[in-house]
C-alpha cells in the first residue's frame, strides 16, 4: 500500500524580492551560432528578460554570427514571442531588436573575422560599448577550437580598451584527452580568467539554492554526513527524446550529455565542504575536492539503456533507433545509471546513485537524500499500518519542475493506536516567491558580463570529471550492448537500473 502523505502548507508569505544593483558595464555580446536552436530558445529570451528587469546596461549591443543568412531581427522577435515567458510588449521587443546586428560568415573564413573586428570597432564608436566583448560559442563542439584560434589570430582575444571574455558551451571535450586538448588550445589564446565554461544547470535557482540550503541554515549541516545519511540519489529524467538532435546525440549519449556535467555539478554542491566564501576560487576548489575524492567507478556499478518505442500520456512514441539521423543499429545510450562513492571523511560508505535518461516516465530532476532509520524503532508493526514499514526521513530537492524542497517524516495518526504515517513538509518556490520564467541563462549571462566565474567550470573541474567517466566510456565502447533497446519509452529505464540499486536493498525514489 502506498504511504499516505499529508501536505503541510509552507509558512511563508509572498516574499518581496530585492531589487538588484548589479548592472554590468557597457559591452558587445557576440553570439556564434546565432541561427541555432540554443540562441533562439534560450539566449535571446534570457537577454530579453534581463533587459526587462533593467539588468542590462543601456549601452549594450548583440552581434549574431552565423553561416546561414537570415532575417535576424524578424527571427529574434519571433523567438522571444515563442520562448520568453512573461510580458512581451511590442515596444520592448522593438527596443531589444534594435540592439542586434547580424553577421554572416563561415567560422573558418579569415575575412569574416576581419569584418567582424571592424563591425565591433564601429559599434564601440557608435554605441559606446567601451571595447568590452563577450563572445558566446553557441555552436557545435567541433567548431570551438577553430573559432578560438581565429579570434586569437585576429587580435579579438584581447581588448585594448576593455575586456574580452569567452563563454564556451558544453560538451567541453568528449573524454579526458580531448578535454585537455581543448583546454590547452583555449588557454593558448585566452587566460583562464577570461574563460567561462557554461553549464546551464548552475544558472538554475534551485541549483544555487543547494548552497543556501546547506550553508545559510544552521540545522542541516550537522546531519549532512555518513552518520545520518543512508544514501543519496540524483535523477535527471526527461520525457523528451532526442528532438531532432540525432546526429549530435549519436556522438554523445546520456553519460556525456548529462551525467558528466549537469549531474556532477549537482553532486558537487550536495557533497562539498563549506567554501570559505562565494568567490569563484573558493567554491571551485571545494567542488574539485569532491570530484577528486570519488573512487574509480567499477563497470559493474554502471547501467546503460536505450529507449524502444512505447507510450507516454497516450501517445505512441518512436524508439531511439527510429529517430531522425540515428543509426538504426545504434549503440548510443539514452539512459545511464551508476553507483559511486566519495572517499572522504564526510561521505565514506554512503552510496550515491546517479541516473539520467530520455523518454522516461516523468520529467523530473531532483536530489533525494535518504536518512538512516532511528537506532531503534519501538513502534511495533502490529500498531502501525499493516502493510507499511516506517519510512525513513527523505529530503527531496526538486530542481525542476515544481521547484522546491520537501521533507518527509513520520507522524502519529490520530486515534487510539500508535499508527505512524509519513507526512511531507513542502516548500514550493512558486508559492513562496511567485512563478519565474527564467531559464538559468539569465544569471549566467549576467555573471559573465560582470566577470564573475563562480558559477562556471574551471579547467581542473572539467578534467577531473572526465577522468572519472573516461574509463567507463572506454569500457562501454569495447562491449557492444546486446540488449539495446532495453526500455520502453515512458518507463523508468532498464530493469538493470532497478537491480543496480536493488542489490543494496534499496529502491529508486520514483516521484
Ligand atoms: C542539455 C542536454 O545540456 O540539457 C539535453 O544537451 C538535455 O540533452 C538538457 O535535454 C536538459 O536541460 P533542462 O534544463 O531541460 O533540464
Short mmCIF file of C-alpha atoms in Angstrom, two decimals, residues 281-501:
data_model
loop_
_atom_site.label_atom_id
_atom_site.label_comp_id
_atom_site.label_asym_id
_atom_site.label_seq_id
_atom_site.Cartn_x
_atom_site.Cartn_y
_atom_site.Cartn_z
CA UNK A 281 38.26 30.12 -6.45
CA UNK A 282 36.85 29.16 -3.06
CA UNK A 283 33.76 27.44 -4.47
CA UNK A 284 35.52 25.79 -7.39
CA UNK A 285 38.29 24.34 -5.26
CA UNK A 286 35.79 22.69 -2.87
CA UNK A 287 33.91 21.21 -5.81
CA UNK A 288 37.13 19.88 -7.26
CA UNK A 289 37.94 18.12 -3.98
CA UNK A 290 34.65 16.23 -4.20
CA UNK A 291 35.27 15.05 -7.76
CA UNK A 292 38.82 14.03 -6.97
CA UNK A 293 37.69 12.05 -3.93
CA UNK A 294 35.34 9.84 -5.96
CA UNK A 295 36.53 6.25 -6.13
CA UNK A 296 37.09 4.99 -9.70
CA UNK A 297 33.74 3.69 -10.94
CA UNK A 298 33.63 -0.08 -11.38
CA UNK A 299 31.90 -1.11 -14.57
CA UNK A 300 29.60 -3.46 -12.61
CA UNK A 301 28.28 -0.31 -10.93
CA UNK A 302 27.05 1.15 -14.20
CA UNK A 303 23.98 0.50 -16.34
CA UNK A 304 23.22 1.83 -19.78
CA UNK A 305 19.98 1.80 -21.67
CA UNK A 306 18.33 2.84 -24.88
CA UNK A 307 14.67 3.60 -25.37
CA UNK A 308 12.42 1.45 -27.51
CA UNK A 309 9.04 2.51 -28.81
CA UNK A 310 6.45 2.95 -26.13
CA UNK A 311 3.61 5.00 -24.81
CA UNK A 312 3.62 8.22 -22.87
CA UNK A 313 0.44 10.06 -21.92
CA UNK A 314 -1.48 8.13 -24.54
CA UNK A 315 0.98 8.95 -27.33
CA UNK A 316 2.79 6.26 -29.25
CA UNK A 317 6.49 7.17 -29.36
CA UNK A 318 9.28 6.05 -31.66
CA UNK A 319 12.23 4.08 -30.41
CA UNK A 320 15.62 5.82 -30.42
CA UNK A 321 16.83 3.82 -33.40
CA UNK A 322 13.87 5.05 -35.45
CA UNK A 323 14.62 8.72 -34.73
CA UNK A 324 15.83 11.06 -37.45
CA UNK A 325 19.60 10.92 -38.11
CA UNK A 326 20.13 7.99 -35.77
CA UNK A 327 21.87 4.80 -36.84
CA UNK A 328 19.21 2.01 -36.99
CA UNK A 329 21.74 -0.19 -35.21
CA UNK A 330 22.91 2.48 -32.77
CA UNK A 331 24.74 1.52 -29.56
CA UNK A 332 24.38 5.02 -28.07
CA UNK A 333 22.90 5.07 -24.59
CA UNK A 334 19.90 7.28 -23.89
CA UNK A 335 19.92 6.25 -20.23
CA UNK A 336 22.76 5.87 -17.74
CA UNK A 337 22.70 4.90 -14.09
CA UNK A 338 25.57 4.34 -11.74
CA UNK A 339 26.57 3.97 -8.18
CA UNK A 340 29.61 5.76 -6.82
CA UNK A 341 31.32 6.53 -3.56
CA UNK A 342 33.11 9.61 -2.34
CA UNK A 343 36.09 8.57 -0.30
CA UNK A 344 36.41 11.25 2.32
CA UNK A 345 35.55 11.63 5.99
CA UNK A 346 32.14 13.08 5.37
CA UNK A 347 30.89 10.54 2.84
CA UNK A 348 32.84 7.28 3.12
CA UNK A 349 30.40 4.38 2.92
CA UNK A 350 27.41 6.43 1.69
CA UNK A 351 26.27 5.08 -1.69
CA UNK A 352 25.48 7.69 -4.26
CA UNK A 353 23.20 6.66 -7.09
CA UNK A 354 23.00 8.75 -10.24
CA UNK A 355 20.73 8.31 -13.24
CA UNK A 356 19.80 10.30 -16.32
CA UNK A 357 17.70 9.36 -19.26
CA UNK A 358 15.48 10.40 -22.09
CA UNK A 359 11.91 9.25 -22.75
CA UNK A 360 11.36 8.29 -19.13
CA UNK A 361 8.05 8.22 -17.33
CA UNK A 362 8.19 11.75 -15.98
CA UNK A 363 10.19 14.94 -16.41
CA UNK A 364 11.91 15.42 -13.11
CA UNK A 365 15.32 16.48 -11.90
CA UNK A 366 15.78 16.01 -8.20
CA UNK A 367 18.15 15.11 -5.43
CA UNK A 368 16.85 12.68 -2.83
CA UNK A 369 18.71 12.47 0.46
CA UNK A 370 17.57 9.49 2.44
CA UNK A 371 18.40 9.50 6.13
CA UNK A 372 19.12 6.47 8.29
CA UNK A 373 16.39 4.98 10.40
CA UNK A 374 16.46 5.78 14.12
CA UNK A 375 18.65 3.33 16.06
CA UNK A 376 15.63 1.50 17.43
CA UNK A 377 12.00 1.51 16.40
CA UNK A 378 9.69 0.62 19.26
CA UNK A 379 6.55 1.18 17.25
CA UNK A 380 5.53 -2.38 16.86
CA UNK A 381 4.36 -3.32 13.37
CA UNK A 382 1.10 -4.50 14.87
CA UNK A 383 0.32 -0.98 15.91
CA UNK A 384 1.28 0.52 12.61
CA UNK A 385 -0.33 0.49 9.19
CA UNK A 386 -0.39 -3.21 8.46
CA UNK A 387 1.35 -3.04 5.10
CA UNK A 388 3.89 -0.33 5.54
CA UNK A 389 7.22 -0.09 7.24
CA UNK A 390 8.08 3.13 8.97
CA UNK A 391 9.63 5.10 6.17
CA UNK A 392 13.00 6.80 6.65
CA UNK A 393 13.23 10.58 6.54
CA UNK A 394 13.63 11.78 3.00
CA UNK A 395 14.70 15.21 1.91
CA UNK A 396 13.95 15.99 -1.71
CA UNK A 397 15.44 18.94 -3.52
CA UNK A 398 13.29 19.38 -6.59
CA UNK A 399 15.41 21.10 -9.21
CA UNK A 400 12.58 21.01 -11.76
CA UNK A 401 9.68 21.09 -12.35
CA UNK A 402 7.58 22.15 -9.36
CA UNK A 403 10.77 23.62 -7.89
CA UNK A 404 11.05 23.27 -4.15
CA UNK A 405 12.18 21.21 -1.21
CA UNK A 406 10.26 18.66 0.79
CA UNK A 407 11.00 16.72 3.95
CA UNK A 408 9.23 13.50 4.82
CA UNK A 409 8.88 12.43 8.40
CA UNK A 410 6.68 10.12 10.41
CA UNK A 411 3.69 11.44 12.38
CA UNK A 412 1.20 9.76 14.64
CA UNK A 413 -2.17 9.20 13.04
CA UNK A 414 -4.85 10.50 15.44
CA UNK A 415 -6.70 7.68 17.18
CA UNK A 416 -6.37 5.14 19.96
CA UNK A 417 -3.43 3.30 18.35
CA UNK A 418 0.12 4.40 17.65
CA UNK A 419 -0.05 4.35 13.92
CA UNK A 420 2.81 6.08 12.18
CA UNK A 421 2.17 7.70 8.85
CA UNK A 422 4.64 9.53 6.59
CA UNK A 423 3.83 13.20 6.09
CA UNK A 424 5.58 15.79 3.99
CA UNK A 425 6.58 19.37 4.74
CA UNK A 426 6.78 21.06 1.43
CA UNK A 427 8.35 24.33 0.30
CA UNK A 428 7.44 25.44 -3.21
CA UNK A 429 9.30 28.21 -4.94
CA UNK A 430 6.31 29.37 -6.94
CA UNK A 431 4.14 29.69 -3.82
CA UNK A 432 6.77 31.49 -1.82
CA UNK A 433 8.30 33.75 -4.43
CA UNK A 434 5.94 33.67 -7.42
CA UNK A 435 6.46 31.80 -10.68
CA UNK A 436 9.55 32.65 -12.69
CA UNK A 437 10.13 32.29 -16.40
CA UNK A 438 13.92 32.41 -16.05
CA UNK A 439 15.83 29.52 -17.65
CA UNK A 440 19.14 29.83 -15.82
CA UNK A 441 20.85 31.51 -18.75
CA UNK A 442 19.85 34.93 -17.37
CA UNK A 443 22.00 34.57 -14.29
CA UNK A 444 24.93 33.07 -16.17
CA UNK A 445 24.94 35.73 -18.89
CA UNK A 446 24.76 38.41 -16.24
CA UNK A 447 27.62 36.85 -14.27
CA UNK A 448 29.78 36.58 -17.39
CA UNK A 449 29.10 40.25 -18.16
CA UNK A 450 30.12 41.05 -14.59
CA UNK A 451 33.22 38.86 -14.82
CA UNK A 452 32.07 36.54 -12.00
CA UNK A 453 33.24 32.96 -12.64
CA UNK A 454 31.76 31.33 -9.52
CA UNK A 455 29.03 29.53 -11.47
CA UNK A 456 31.28 28.46 -14.33
CA UNK A 457 33.55 25.45 -14.63
CA UNK A 458 37.31 25.66 -14.24
CA UNK A 459 39.55 23.52 -16.44
CA UNK A 460 40.61 21.40 -13.45
CA UNK A 461 36.99 20.58 -12.66
CA UNK A 462 36.15 19.62 -16.23
CA UNK A 463 39.19 17.37 -16.39
CA UNK A 464 38.51 15.75 -13.00
CA UNK A 465 35.03 14.81 -14.14
CA UNK A 466 36.27 13.41 -17.45
CA UNK A 467 38.99 11.48 -15.61
CA UNK A 468 36.24 9.68 -13.75
CA UNK A 469 34.00 8.90 -16.71
CA UNK A 470 36.52 8.22 -19.47
CA UNK A 471 37.27 4.65 -18.24
CA UNK A 472 33.52 3.94 -18.15
CA UNK A 473 33.07 5.28 -21.68
CA UNK A 474 36.02 3.24 -22.88
CA UNK A 475 34.73 0.06 -21.28
CA UNK A 476 31.29 0.65 -22.77
CA UNK A 477 32.80 1.28 -26.20
CA UNK A 478 34.59 -2.07 -26.03
CA UNK A 479 31.48 -4.13 -25.39
CA UNK A 480 28.51 -3.60 -27.61
CA UNK A 481 25.30 -3.67 -25.60
CA UNK A 482 23.46 -6.78 -26.74
CA UNK A 483 20.11 -5.93 -25.18
CA UNK A 484 19.55 -2.49 -26.79
CA UNK A 485 16.89 -1.13 -26.95
CA UNK A 486 16.18 -2.22 -23.41
CA UNK A 487 13.48 0.05 -22.01
CA UNK A 488 10.16 1.18 -23.42
CA UNK A 489 9.58 4.89 -23.83
CA UNK A 490 7.56 6.15 -20.90
CA UNK A 491 9.09 3.75 -18.35
CA UNK A 492 11.70 4.35 -15.62
CA UNK A 493 14.55 2.85 -17.65
CA UNK A 494 16.02 -0.62 -17.95
CA UNK A 495 15.37 -3.29 -15.33
CA UNK A 496 19.10 -3.47 -14.71
CA UNK A 497 18.94 0.01 -13.15
CA UNK A 498 16.49 -1.30 -10.54
CA UNK A 499 18.80 -4.23 -9.89
CA UNK A 500 21.79 -1.88 -9.51
CA UNK A 501 20.20 -0.20 -6.52
#
